[in-house]
Amino acid sequence: MSQQTDQNRPGGPAPVTDDAAGAQTAAPVTASITTLGVRGEERDDFTKAESKRLRRRSLALLGSLAAPLKLRLVLLGIVVVVSTAGTVAGPALIAWGIDNALPAVMDQNDWVPAFAVVGTYIVVAVLGAVLTAWYTVLAARISQAILFDLRKRVFLHTQRLSLEFHETYTSGRIISRQTSDLDSIRELLDSGLNQLIQGVLYMVFTGVALVVLDPTSGLVLAVSLVPLWFLIRWFQKNSQTLFRSTRTTSARVIVHFVETMTGIRAVQAFRKESRNRDEYGGYVESYRVANTKVFNLFGTFDPVLVLIGNLTLAAVVIVGGFRIVGGTLEVGALLAVALYAKRFFDPAQELAMFYNGYQSASAAMEKISGVLEERPSVPDPAKPTKLADAHGKMDFDDVVFAYNAGKVVLPAFDLHIPAGQTIALVGSTGAGKSTLAKLMARFYDPTQGTVRLDGVDLRDLDTQDMRRAIVMVTQEAYLFSGTVADNIALGKPGASRAEIEASAKAVGAHEFIMALPDGYDTDVNKRGGRVSAGQRQLLSFARAFIADPKVLILDEATASLDIPSERLVQEGLETLLADRTAVIIAHRLSTVAIAHRVLVMEHGTIVEDGTPADLIAGTGRFAQLHAAWRDSLV
Ligand SMILES: Nc1ncnc2c1ncn2[C@@H]1O[C@H](COP(=O)(O)OP(=O)(O)OP(=O)(O)O)[C@@H](O)[C@H]1O
Ligand SMILES: [Mg+2]
């Protein structure tokens, strides 16, 4: 309650919404309702049935988040009702004091009612303060618990989703799920909802107290509700579009900023600065215009609200004044009635604001529930087959694969790799080599047919066992924050320093690691600990080797290495691949020397398959490639 919902005021923190963040990508593959339009902007043209489903989906999510907090919610409800009733009791006590206790003192010198009413007033005030404090803490705890749960769910769920999801759902969008969307839900829970509950209760209790105390004044208030209702409707209708436009324009500003700064090398290399300046200037200007419009809206709303409140107060006092003259109303009662009439309008502005907080939070909730509804396209098996000791035999039987329906990448694929064989896979760009690797490591499931390890369909294999048996190393060797040793040990949690060093030595990484400021304990994110692209690849090699998988797939894993380093790796490779199945994808044909078998792939099919010696001796594609490569070396 301490924080106001600034988000909805112009100039408040700008949530990054989907509007621009995901503009270049397609909609999530498996979501049942696409919440994004063709260009990636948020859709608002949902059919009735779709909106109903979306709402039901986020309500179900909210229900599941609130379920464990049921008791605390009930307690919260009781506390808020009692504390609001206490606050509202004040004016009625004052009225009673003036009309009954005061005459008793003056006429009969009887102080008891006066002390009683003052005492009650103090008790009610203190109780109200204590309950309000309790309520604040209670509400904050509940909202924190809900957010904690939601944050964890989104993280764990996104982490579990398959590569297919991550290749289509941009990181920008997944980041805004975890940041600005959760933020707008937090804003609503922290302040908006409190204001709504307290505001509505306050208005209801005040209205009831007014009617009970003096029905005639209640009637005056009822009349004032008519213009109030129209004002709030007008505000909501206009604010909805205006607030949406501040959100979209501010998201555009942020996205443009982030894109420029992440691509700063390309920006400077291609002198894109002045074009950016104009574009960015345009975005900032439209954000400013949108904000100005919101200010103008408040410029009308706030004064009209105050005016309605004051006119109502004046009407209540005038009507009351006449009745005092006529003897049908007492002074104390008029004071209380006037106080109630004045206070009645206090929460109105917050209620109007709540509507906006609610809009953005429910949009956020819909998007988050959409992510949570995604199912991994590569699901864990229902009845996993354990495979403690894999041999490494791999088979592709009648495999057909397409990333999206319509564009088949592997039309009809059969491949049998005996355990322990080292394969060199070559072929032109876009032939489908990486696709094959991804199917082997089960980052995707084939559209038709089966991929087997030791005769077991990968889809039935225990995920842990499968990940332990098959490891893929790609060109993008990712280093996590931590030390060099930590990064290598990722391949085998709990590995000893000796094991880590042995694997680094095996791939030829030991020398450069020792040259780093703190050797194996160098932090890879610190200045001086920064390693080059090739060194990163050596580290990811060491990581793969320490993992000691039965099947190792290297997808251009040596592409960033210079010739001496690659040779070093290759020497290591020969010993390390000795008792493993390996598929090495490389454009540099030096790898072929250590392979037992070479596969040449074109347009998703294997066009040549044989020993290196046989293929080189022949007249096929590989013989030509190899001749050209050999010539390039001299
Ligand atoms: N995530 C994806 N979604 C849709 N299509 C994809 C995806 N990844 C690859 N493709 C398509 O599949 C085809 C094969 O791509 P793949 O990455 O397997 O080629 P490659 O042989 O590894 O090429 P390179 O030598 O350039 O790495 C290409 O036509 C590519 O456009
Ligand atoms: Mg590739």
XYZ file of C-alpha atoms and ligand atoms in Angstrom:
666
model
C 0.000 0.000 0.000
C 2.995 2.196 0.498
C 3.699 2.152 -3.201
C 1.276 3.831 -5.482
C 0.480 2.328 -8.832
C 2.790 4.674 -10.656
C 3.001 2.356 -13.576
C -0.179 3.691 -15.006
C 0.777 7.276 -14.622
C 2.667 8.728 -17.544
C 6.385 8.617 -17.067
C 6.201 5.546 -14.854
C 8.384 2.506 -15.449
C 7.783 1.191 -18.893
C 6.954 -2.468 -19.117
C 8.500 -4.173 -22.119
C 5.526 -5.764 -23.757
C 5.365 -8.047 -26.682
C 4.313 -5.264 -28.946
C 7.735 -4.728 -30.329
C 9.951 -7.201 -28.512
C 8.907 -10.175 -30.531
C 8.187 -8.395 -33.759
C 10.372 -10.587 -35.912
C 9.243 -13.981 -34.772
C 6.401 -16.316 -35.372
C 3.865 -17.157 -32.725
C 4.534 -19.950 -30.213
C 4.283 -23.275 -31.928
C 2.145 -25.233 -29.568
C 0.050 -22.574 -27.790
C -3.582 -23.255 -28.358
C -4.428 -19.566 -28.635
C -1.971 -17.307 -30.361
C -1.835 -14.071 -28.432
C 0.370 -12.432 -31.030
C -0.623 -11.034 -34.379
C 1.092 -11.685 -37.687
C 3.823 -9.130 -37.048
C 4.291 -10.245 -33.486
C 2.361 -7.341 -31.967
C -0.206 -8.131 -29.317
C -3.534 -9.144 -30.700
C -6.664 -7.481 -29.449
C -9.081 -8.979 -31.925
C -9.910 -12.087 -29.955
C -13.213 -13.745 -30.663
C -15.645 -14.036 -27.763
C -14.806 -17.700 -27.303
C -11.073 -16.986 -27.335
C -11.296 -14.216 -24.750
C -13.387 -16.467 -22.601
C -10.784 -19.205 -22.835
C -7.953 -16.778 -22.115
C -9.771 -15.441 -19.094
C -10.598 -18.898 -17.847
C -6.983 -19.919 -18.313
C -5.610 -17.029 -16.254
C -8.307 -17.468 -13.626
C -7.362 -21.111 -13.302
C -3.740 -20.082 -12.863
C -4.696 -17.488 -10.253
C -6.816 -20.089 -8.477
C -3.945 -22.547 -8.344
C -1.660 -19.832 -6.983
C -4.170 -18.780 -4.315
C -5.164 -22.302 -3.254
C -2.308 -22.854 -0.787
C -3.028 -19.434 0.769
C -6.716 -20.041 1.463
C -6.524 -19.581 5.244
C -4.486 -16.427 5.006
C -6.911 -15.009 2.451
C -9.875 -15.607 4.749
C -8.004 -13.921 7.615
C -7.183 -11.027 5.302
C -10.860 -10.661 4.416
C -11.901 -10.503 8.069
C -9.197 -7.999 8.958
C -10.028 -5.687 6.076
C -13.771 -5.686 6.815
C -13.247 -4.956 10.507
C -10.605 -2.288 9.943
C -12.683 -0.468 7.309
C -15.774 -0.614 9.516
C -13.680 0.910 12.316
C -12.526 3.748 10.084
C -16.058 4.456 8.950
C -17.402 4.461 12.538
C -15.575 7.726 13.366
C -18.083 10.351 12.110
C -21.059 8.451 13.579
C -19.365 8.544 17.005
C -18.720 12.266 16.632
C -22.387 12.827 15.734
C -23.533 10.840 18.762
C -21.145 12.792 20.952
C -22.461 16.150 19.781
C -26.142 15.247 19.821
C -26.276 13.111 23.005
C -23.141 13.284 25.141
C -22.703 17.040 24.883
C -26.298 17.882 25.992
C -25.904 15.429 28.879
C -22.863 17.323 30.130
C -24.503 20.715 29.667
C -27.951 19.849 31.008
C -27.263 17.315 33.768
C -23.512 17.682 34.270
C -23.307 13.961 33.383
C -19.838 13.242 32.007
C -20.238 9.493 31.604
C -21.592 9.482 28.021
C -18.895 12.005 26.980
C -16.076 9.904 28.373
C -17.660 6.785 26.926
C -17.841 8.232 23.436
C -14.338 9.707 23.533
C -13.006 6.420 24.919
C -14.775 4.439 22.222
C -13.466 6.813 19.589
C -9.882 6.338 20.773
C -10.235 2.567 21.018
C -11.739 2.393 17.520
C -9.011 4.639 16.133
C -6.199 2.618 17.714
C -7.810 -0.663 16.715
C -8.245 0.657 13.175
C -4.566 1.617 13.000
C -3.421 -1.744 14.351
C -5.699 -3.659 11.999
C -4.601 -1.571 9.034
C -0.972 -2.321 9.868
C -1.763 -6.003 10.170
C -3.693 -5.926 6.941
C -0.799 -4.285 5.117
C 1.677 -6.902 6.277
C -0.734 -9.737 5.608
C -1.538 -8.510 2.101
C 2.150 -8.006 1.294
C 2.956 -11.533 2.488
C 0.234 -13.007 0.320
C 1.278 -11.070 -2.749
C 4.924 -12.023 -2.200
C 3.991 -15.674 -1.826
C 1.990 -15.589 -5.054
C 4.755 -13.828 -6.962
C 7.447 -16.131 -5.621
C 5.439 -19.124 -6.711
C 4.695 -17.651 -10.126
C 8.284 -16.558 -10.743
C 9.558 -20.016 -9.903
C 6.925 -21.707 -12.015
C 7.714 -19.576 -15.061
C 11.454 -20.201 -14.716
C 11.237 -23.936 -14.120
C 8.678 -24.377 -16.846
C 10.547 -22.368 -19.475
C 13.719 -24.214 -18.646
C 11.938 -27.498 -19.226
C 10.480 -26.518 -22.590
C 12.130 -28.011 -25.637
C 14.495 -26.371 -28.054
C 11.639 -25.937 -30.492
C 9.968 -23.482 -28.125
C 13.162 -21.526 -27.513
C 13.965 -21.281 -31.191
C 10.609 -19.622 -31.910
C 9.885 -17.683 -28.720
C 12.537 -14.955 -28.671
C 14.602 -14.419 -25.574
C 13.290 -10.839 -25.471
C 9.788 -12.140 -25.018
C 10.693 -14.730 -22.453
C 12.560 -12.026 -20.541
C 9.517 -9.760 -20.495
C 7.421 -12.657 -19.154
C 9.840 -12.924 -16.240
C 10.261 -9.160 -15.691
C 7.665 -6.627 -16.816
C 4.732 -9.032 -16.849
C 5.475 -10.212 -13.339
C 5.985 -6.584 -12.397
C 2.555 -5.513 -13.521
C 1.048 -8.409 -11.582
C 3.097 -7.353 -8.577
C 1.878 -3.765 -8.909
C -1.690 -4.948 -8.957
C -1.262 -7.277 -5.996
C 0.806 -4.846 -3.945
C -1.274 -1.746 -4.284
C -4.036 -1.961 -6.852
C -5.933 -4.812 -5.273
C -5.589 -3.362 -1.791
C -6.975 -0.094 -3.031
C -9.830 -1.809 -4.763
C -10.907 -3.881 -1.789
C -10.475 -1.085 0.699
C -11.944 1.507 -1.646
C -15.056 -0.501 -2.471
C -15.615 -1.487 1.161
C -15.046 2.079 2.243
C -17.576 3.434 -0.223
C -20.130 0.772 0.649
C -19.744 1.239 4.409
C -19.797 5.022 4.093
C -22.915 4.884 1.915
C -24.641 2.503 4.341
C -23.672 4.629 7.348
C -25.044 7.698 5.602
C -28.339 6.009 4.763
C -28.734 4.646 8.283
C -27.858 7.973 9.898
C -29.982 10.079 7.597
C -31.900 8.546 4.647
C -32.602 11.958 3.075
C -28.872 12.691 2.706
C -28.476 9.149 1.395
C -30.872 10.091 -1.374
C -28.787 13.171 -2.252
C -25.685 10.953 -2.452
C -27.544 8.456 -4.625
C -28.342 11.226 -7.112
C -24.645 12.190 -7.265
C -23.772 8.607 -8.224
C -25.260 9.199 -11.662
C -22.702 11.785 -12.886
C -19.961 9.852 -11.052
C -20.828 6.710 -12.958
C -20.732 8.536 -16.294
C -17.404 10.166 -15.425
C -15.778 6.861 -14.521
C -17.120 5.160 -17.644
C -15.754 7.987 -19.787
C -12.391 7.770 -18.053
C -12.104 4.022 -18.457
C -13.024 4.089 -22.108
C -10.461 6.732 -22.956
C -7.744 5.606 -20.620
C -7.758 2.077 -21.952
C -6.566 3.101 -25.413
C -4.286 5.818 -24.079
C -2.563 3.605 -21.545
C -2.138 0.908 -24.133
C -0.457 3.377 -26.434
C 1.932 4.530 -23.691
C 2.827 0.906 -23.079
C 3.440 0.110 -26.749
C 5.382 3.296 -27.415
C 7.579 2.848 -24.352
C 8.219 -0.787 -25.291
C 9.345 0.405 -28.715
C 11.752 2.870 -27.132
C 13.244 0.146 -24.952
C 13.462 -2.450 -27.700
C 15.168 -0.008 -30.039
C 17.602 0.912 -27.309
C 18.399 -2.700 -26.442
C 18.764 -3.694 -30.072
C 21.113 -0.819 -30.799
C 23.285 -1.552 -27.795
C 23.451 -5.308 -28.338
C 24.333 -4.769 -31.963
C 26.641 -1.830 -31.222
C 29.514 -3.373 -33.205
C 27.410 -3.633 -36.345
C 25.899 -0.191 -35.689
C 29.330 1.435 -35.567
C 30.858 -0.665 -38.315
C 28.073 0.213 -40.753
C 27.624 3.820 -39.562
C 23.997 3.278 -38.641
C 24.162 6.001 -35.925
C 22.398 8.816 -37.725
C 19.616 6.569 -38.985
C 19.208 5.303 -35.422
C 19.110 8.853 -34.122
C 16.146 9.671 -36.361
C 14.327 6.435 -35.590
C 14.934 6.684 -31.859
C 13.904 10.342 -31.903
C 10.640 9.327 -33.541
C 9.939 6.646 -30.945
C 10.715 8.959 -28.046
C 8.466 11.616 -29.569
C 5.522 9.258 -29.918
C 6.061 8.135 -26.312
C 5.987 11.782 -25.244
C 2.785 12.433 -27.214
C 1.108 9.388 -25.675
C 2.081 10.545 -22.194
C 0.806 14.056 -22.830
C -2.551 12.651 -23.829
C -2.732 10.693 -20.577
C -1.919 13.848 -18.616
C -4.686 15.673 -20.445
C -7.101 12.909 -19.546
C -6.261 13.293 -15.867
C -6.491 17.031 -16.354
C -10.196 16.562 -17.019
C -10.908 13.616 -14.774
C -9.428 14.884 -11.509
C -11.157 18.314 -11.403
C -14.531 16.926 -12.495
C -14.318 14.300 -9.776
C -13.528 16.942 -7.156
C -16.347 19.106 -8.498
C -18.913 16.306 -8.211
C -17.720 15.643 -4.662
C -17.984 19.287 -3.656
C -21.397 19.782 -5.269
C -22.668 16.711 -3.437
C -21.291 18.046 -0.178
C -22.939 21.421 -0.805
C -26.265 19.757 -1.603
C -26.099 17.619 1.553
C -25.294 20.659 3.711
C -28.022 22.837 2.143
C -30.686 20.143 2.437
C -29.483 19.360 5.967
C -29.431 23.045 6.916
C -33.075 23.480 5.993
C -33.958 20.415 8.032
C -32.097 21.691 11.079
C -34.113 24.886 10.786
C -37.250 22.733 10.480
C -36.105 20.718 13.531
C -35.946 17.328 11.798
C -32.131 17.015 11.910
C -29.604 17.643 14.644
C -26.314 19.524 14.245
C -24.119 16.554 15.120
C -25.896 14.371 12.601
C -25.380 17.020 9.918
C -21.660 17.146 10.692
C -21.379 13.360 10.387
C -23.422 13.351 7.204
C -21.216 16.068 5.712
C -18.068 14.135 6.661
C -19.448 10.962 5.077
C -20.496 12.745 1.908
C -17.013 14.271 1.597
C -15.162 11.040 2.292
C -17.330 8.998 -0.012
C -15.500 10.311 -3.085
C -11.979 9.768 -1.749
C -11.413 6.273 -3.201
C -13.071 7.089 -6.550
C -9.868 8.127 -8.282
C -7.987 5.099 -7.051
C -10.791 2.879 -8.299
C -10.565 4.426 -11.738
C -6.788 3.854 -11.664
C -7.254 0.302 -10.526
C -8.970 -0.493 -13.758
C -5.788 0.186 -15.680
C -3.564 -1.752 -13.356
C -6.044 -4.555 -13.723
C -5.951 -4.354 -17.527
C -2.195 -4.658 -17.788
C -1.977 -7.283 -15.066
C -4.624 -9.440 -16.671
C -2.894 -9.127 -20.051
C 0.328 -10.183 -18.332
C -1.437 -13.046 -16.616
C -2.804 -14.234 -19.939
C 0.646 -14.215 -21.505
C 2.236 -15.987 -18.565
C -0.466 -18.614 -18.447
C 0.134 -19.060 -22.195
C 3.774 -19.917 -21.541
C 2.844 -22.205 -18.665
C 0.402 -23.973 -20.939
C 3.103 -24.845 -23.479
C 4.065 -28.481 -23.338
C 7.599 -29.679 -24.151
C 7.574 -30.888 -27.747
C 10.100 -33.490 -26.649
C 8.296 -34.923 -23.630
C 9.759 -37.193 -20.981
C 8.683 -40.800 -21.511
C 5.743 -42.042 -19.450
C 7.479 -45.362 -18.780
C 11.198 -44.637 -19.168
C 13.563 -47.420 -20.146
C 16.710 -47.312 -18.048
C 20.003 -47.716 -19.831
C 22.767 -47.678 -17.274
C 25.509 -48.932 -19.579
C 25.074 -47.740 -23.111
C 27.193 -49.188 -25.898
C 26.613 -46.391 -28.363
C 24.935 -48.099 -31.322
C 22.703 -45.591 -33.092
C 20.030 -46.258 -35.699
C 17.816 -44.025 -37.783
C 14.917 -45.991 -39.285
C 12.619 -44.462 -41.917
C 13.067 -41.037 -40.379
C 11.221 -38.087 -41.864
C 11.753 -34.697 -40.282
C 10.309 -31.217 -40.790
C 10.715 -28.210 -38.460
C 7.409 -26.846 -39.662
C 4.808 -28.773 -41.562
C 5.316 -28.273 -45.266
C 9.079 -27.883 -45.391
C 10.666 -31.305 -45.016
C 14.353 -31.172 -44.133
C 15.042 -34.915 -43.978
C 12.735 -36.625 -46.525
C 13.642 -40.280 -45.923
C 16.527 -41.067 -43.701
C 18.143 -44.380 -42.741
C 21.459 -44.622 -40.963
C 23.058 -47.298 -38.839
C 26.089 -46.506 -36.758
C 27.747 -49.391 -34.927
C 29.037 -48.728 -31.417
C 32.467 -47.158 -31.358
C 32.485 -45.890 -34.923
C 33.817 -42.435 -35.699
C 31.921 -40.728 -38.488
C 32.826 -37.579 -40.381
C 29.710 -35.873 -41.707
C 30.251 -33.391 -44.505
C 27.975 -31.579 -46.902
C 27.113 -28.117 -48.090
C 25.522 -25.396 -45.988
C 21.887 -26.107 -45.231
C 22.190 -29.806 -46.133
C 20.730 -30.874 -42.800
C 23.826 -31.889 -40.834
C 22.960 -29.955 -37.692
C 19.392 -31.186 -37.982
C 20.673 -34.751 -37.947
C 22.789 -33.941 -34.898
C 19.801 -32.446 -33.087
C 17.731 -35.566 -33.773
C 20.566 -37.771 -32.494
C 20.763 -35.818 -29.247
C 16.938 -35.716 -29.032
C 16.540 -31.983 -29.085
C 13.777 -32.779 -31.538
C 11.759 -35.925 -32.204
C 11.458 -37.181 -35.775
C 8.171 -36.373 -37.515
C 8.019 -40.004 -38.615
C 10.182 -43.039 -37.947
C 12.490 -43.703 -35.016
C 15.930 -42.867 -33.704
C 17.356 -45.543 -31.426
C 20.264 -45.866 -29.041
C 21.253 -49.512 -28.472
C 17.911 -50.492 -29.967
C 15.816 -48.330 -27.624
C 13.697 -45.559 -29.124
C 15.046 -42.263 -27.767
C 11.453 -41.320 -26.934
C 11.294 -44.202 -24.429
C 14.713 -43.723 -22.950
C 15.113 -42.333 -19.455
C 15.998 -38.659 -20.008
C 18.860 -38.662 -17.496
C 20.417 -41.780 -19.015
C 19.957 -40.423 -22.513
C 21.631 -37.093 -21.671
C 24.477 -38.920 -19.985
C 24.986 -41.212 -22.970
C 24.706 -38.662 -25.766
C 26.462 -35.316 -25.680
C 26.467 -32.705 -28.407
C 29.058 -29.952 -28.616
C 28.231 -27.054 -30.897
C 30.063 -24.067 -32.238
C 28.509 -21.722 -29.688
C 30.442 -22.834 -26.653
C 28.565 -21.193 -23.830
C 30.388 -20.340 -20.631
C 28.383 -19.769 -17.468
C 29.507 -17.303 -14.849
C 31.976 -18.962 -12.518
C 35.520 -20.190 -12.750
C 37.164 -22.064 -15.598
C 37.171 -25.193 -13.433
C 33.436 -24.808 -12.714
C 32.741 -24.579 -16.401
C 34.625 -27.734 -17.202
C 33.124 -29.594 -14.232
C 29.661 -28.916 -15.630
C 30.182 -32.063 -17.672
C 30.610 -34.127 -14.518
C 29.269 -32.596 -11.333
C 31.610 -33.230 -8.439
C 34.654 -33.879 -10.625
C 38.013 -33.619 -8.854
C 40.607 -31.037 -9.797
C 42.801 -33.826 -11.165
C 40.003 -34.994 -13.473
C 39.373 -31.434 -14.623
C 43.046 -30.885 -15.410
C 43.331 -34.218 -17.154
C 40.460 -33.414 -19.468
C 41.859 -29.941 -20.175
C 45.215 -31.496 -21.005
C 43.586 -34.048 -23.276
C 42.069 -31.329 -25.465
C 45.086 -29.051 -25.308
C 43.465 -26.391 -23.127
C 45.805 -26.723 -20.161
C 48.483 -24.305 -21.417
C 46.207 -21.358 -22.034
C 44.323 -21.958 -18.780
C 47.583 -21.855 -16.833
C 48.388 -18.537 -18.522
C 45.165 -16.957 -17.167
C 45.531 -14.735 -14.057
C 44.260 -17.362 -11.601
C 44.665 -20.481 -13.711
C 41.743 -22.846 -13.225
C 40.224 -20.510 -10.670
C 39.938 -17.583 -13.060
C 36.458 -16.092 -13.209
C 35.400 -16.229 -16.846
C 33.335 -13.045 -16.564
C 36.021 -10.910 -15.003
C 38.403 -8.723 -16.907
C 41.484 -10.804 -17.697
C 39.419 -13.968 -17.460
C 37.826 -13.245 -20.826
C 38.730 -15.986 -23.247
C 38.740 -15.995 -27.037
C 36.221 -17.849 -29.197
C 38.695 -20.657 -29.860
C 39.623 -20.971 -26.190
C 35.938 -21.156 -25.350
C 35.631 -24.058 -27.729
C 38.534 -25.830 -26.067
C 36.797 -25.405 -22.716
C 33.569 -26.828 -24.032
C 35.562 -29.744 -25.415
C 37.065 -30.370 -22.030
C 33.543 -30.197 -20.600
C 32.326 -32.823 -23.061
C 35.277 -35.106 -22.476
C 34.949 -35.068 -18.728
C 31.302 -36.040 -19.213
C 32.598 -39.188 -20.912
C 29.526 -39.915 -23.051
C 29.114 -43.044 -25.154
C 27.995 -40.966 -28.127
C 29.678 -37.671 -28.869
C 28.475 -35.285 -31.550
C 30.702 -32.408 -32.535
C 28.840 -29.893 -34.688
C 31.530 -27.606 -36.098
C 32.972 -27.618 -32.650
C 36.447 -26.854 -33.954
C 35.442 -24.093 -36.379
C 37.002 -21.287 -34.339
C 40.304 -23.028 -33.714
C 43.487 -22.148 -35.537
C 45.258 -24.947 -37.380
C 47.763 -25.778 -34.595
C 45.033 -25.842 -31.945
C 42.815 -27.947 -34.144
C 45.662 -30.380 -34.647
C 46.183 -30.519 -30.919
C 42.510 -31.256 -30.397
C 42.652 -33.845 -33.098
C 45.526 -35.689 -31.477
C 43.487 -35.742 -28.309
C 40.403 -36.746 -30.271
C 41.938 -39.942 -31.524
C 42.622 -41.308 -28.074
C 39.426 -39.944 -26.592
C 37.189 -41.239 -29.338
C 38.697 -44.682 -29.179
C 35.838 -46.383 -27.341
C 33.014 -44.056 -28.274
C 30.576 -43.509 -31.080
C 31.283 -40.135 -32.601
C 29.817 -37.957 -35.296
C 32.037 -35.082 -36.297
C 30.554 -32.381 -38.480
C 33.248 -30.164 -39.951
C 33.858 -28.106 -43.015
C 37.591 -28.540 -42.655
C 38.376 -31.940 -43.995
C 41.328 -32.510 -41.669
C 38.893 -34.290 -39.353
C 38.274 -36.944 -41.925
C 41.705 -38.445 -41.348
C 40.681 -39.897 -38.003
C 37.212 -41.066 -39.129
C 36.344 -44.679 -39.872
C 33.591 -43.624 -42.164
C 32.579 -40.574 -44.139
C 29.013 -39.510 -44.912
C 28.298 -36.886 -47.517
C 24.913 -35.245 -47.090
C 22.958 -33.176 -49.610
C 19.393 -31.894 -49.319
C 18.657 -34.073 -46.333
C 19.882 -37.357 -47.815
C 23.140 -39.237 -47.661
C 24.650 -39.274 -51.114
C 27.953 -40.965 -50.306
C 28.900 -43.368 -47.543
C 32.210 -45.159 -47.216
C 35.679 -45.259 -45.716
C 37.766 -42.146 -46.311
C 40.203 -44.109 -48.453
C 37.453 -45.543 -50.670
C 35.730 -42.212 -51.171
C 38.929 -40.348 -51.921
C 39.900 -43.001 -54.456
C 36.517 -42.724 -56.177
C 35.135 -39.996 -58.406
C 32.222 -38.807 -56.274
C 31.531 -35.537 -54.518
C 33.789 -36.277 -51.616
C 36.731 -37.055 -53.918
C 36.274 -33.636 -55.551
C 35.889 -31.870 -52.203
C 38.956 -33.592 -50.854
C 41.061 -32.786 -53.909
C 40.057 -29.120 -53.701
C 40.826 -29.046 -49.988
C 44.231 -30.685 -50.487
C 45.079 -28.187 -53.184
C 44.146 -25.324 -50.876
C 46.691 -26.515 -48.342
C 49.691 -26.181 -50.669
N 14.961 -24.140 -36.170
C 14.670 -24.277 -37.468
N 13.412 -24.044 -37.906
C 13.096 -24.168 -39.192
N 13.966 -24.549 -40.145
C 15.228 -24.813 -39.790
C 15.651 -24.683 -38.427
N 16.957 -24.994 -38.358
C 17.337 -25.311 -39.621
N 16.308 -25.204 -40.488
C 16.338 -25.511 -41.925
O 16.750 -26.839 -42.098
C 17.659 -26.960 -43.154
C 18.902 -27.683 -42.696
O 19.547 -26.897 -41.699
P 20.805 -27.432 -40.899
O 21.071 -26.447 -39.819
O 20.565 -28.829 -40.513
O 21.938 -27.340 -42.007
P 23.487 -27.670 -41.888
O 23.766 -28.770 -42.813
O 23.858 -27.851 -40.481
O 24.136 -26.348 -42.460
P 25.482 -25.587 -41.990
O 26.614 -26.281 -42.641
O 25.311 -24.217 -42.536
O 25.522 -25.606 -40.519
C 17.927 -25.572 -43.669
O 17.220 -25.411 -44.886
C 17.373 -24.649 -42.631
O 16.760 -23.551 -43.242
Mg 24.964 -26.717 -39.071
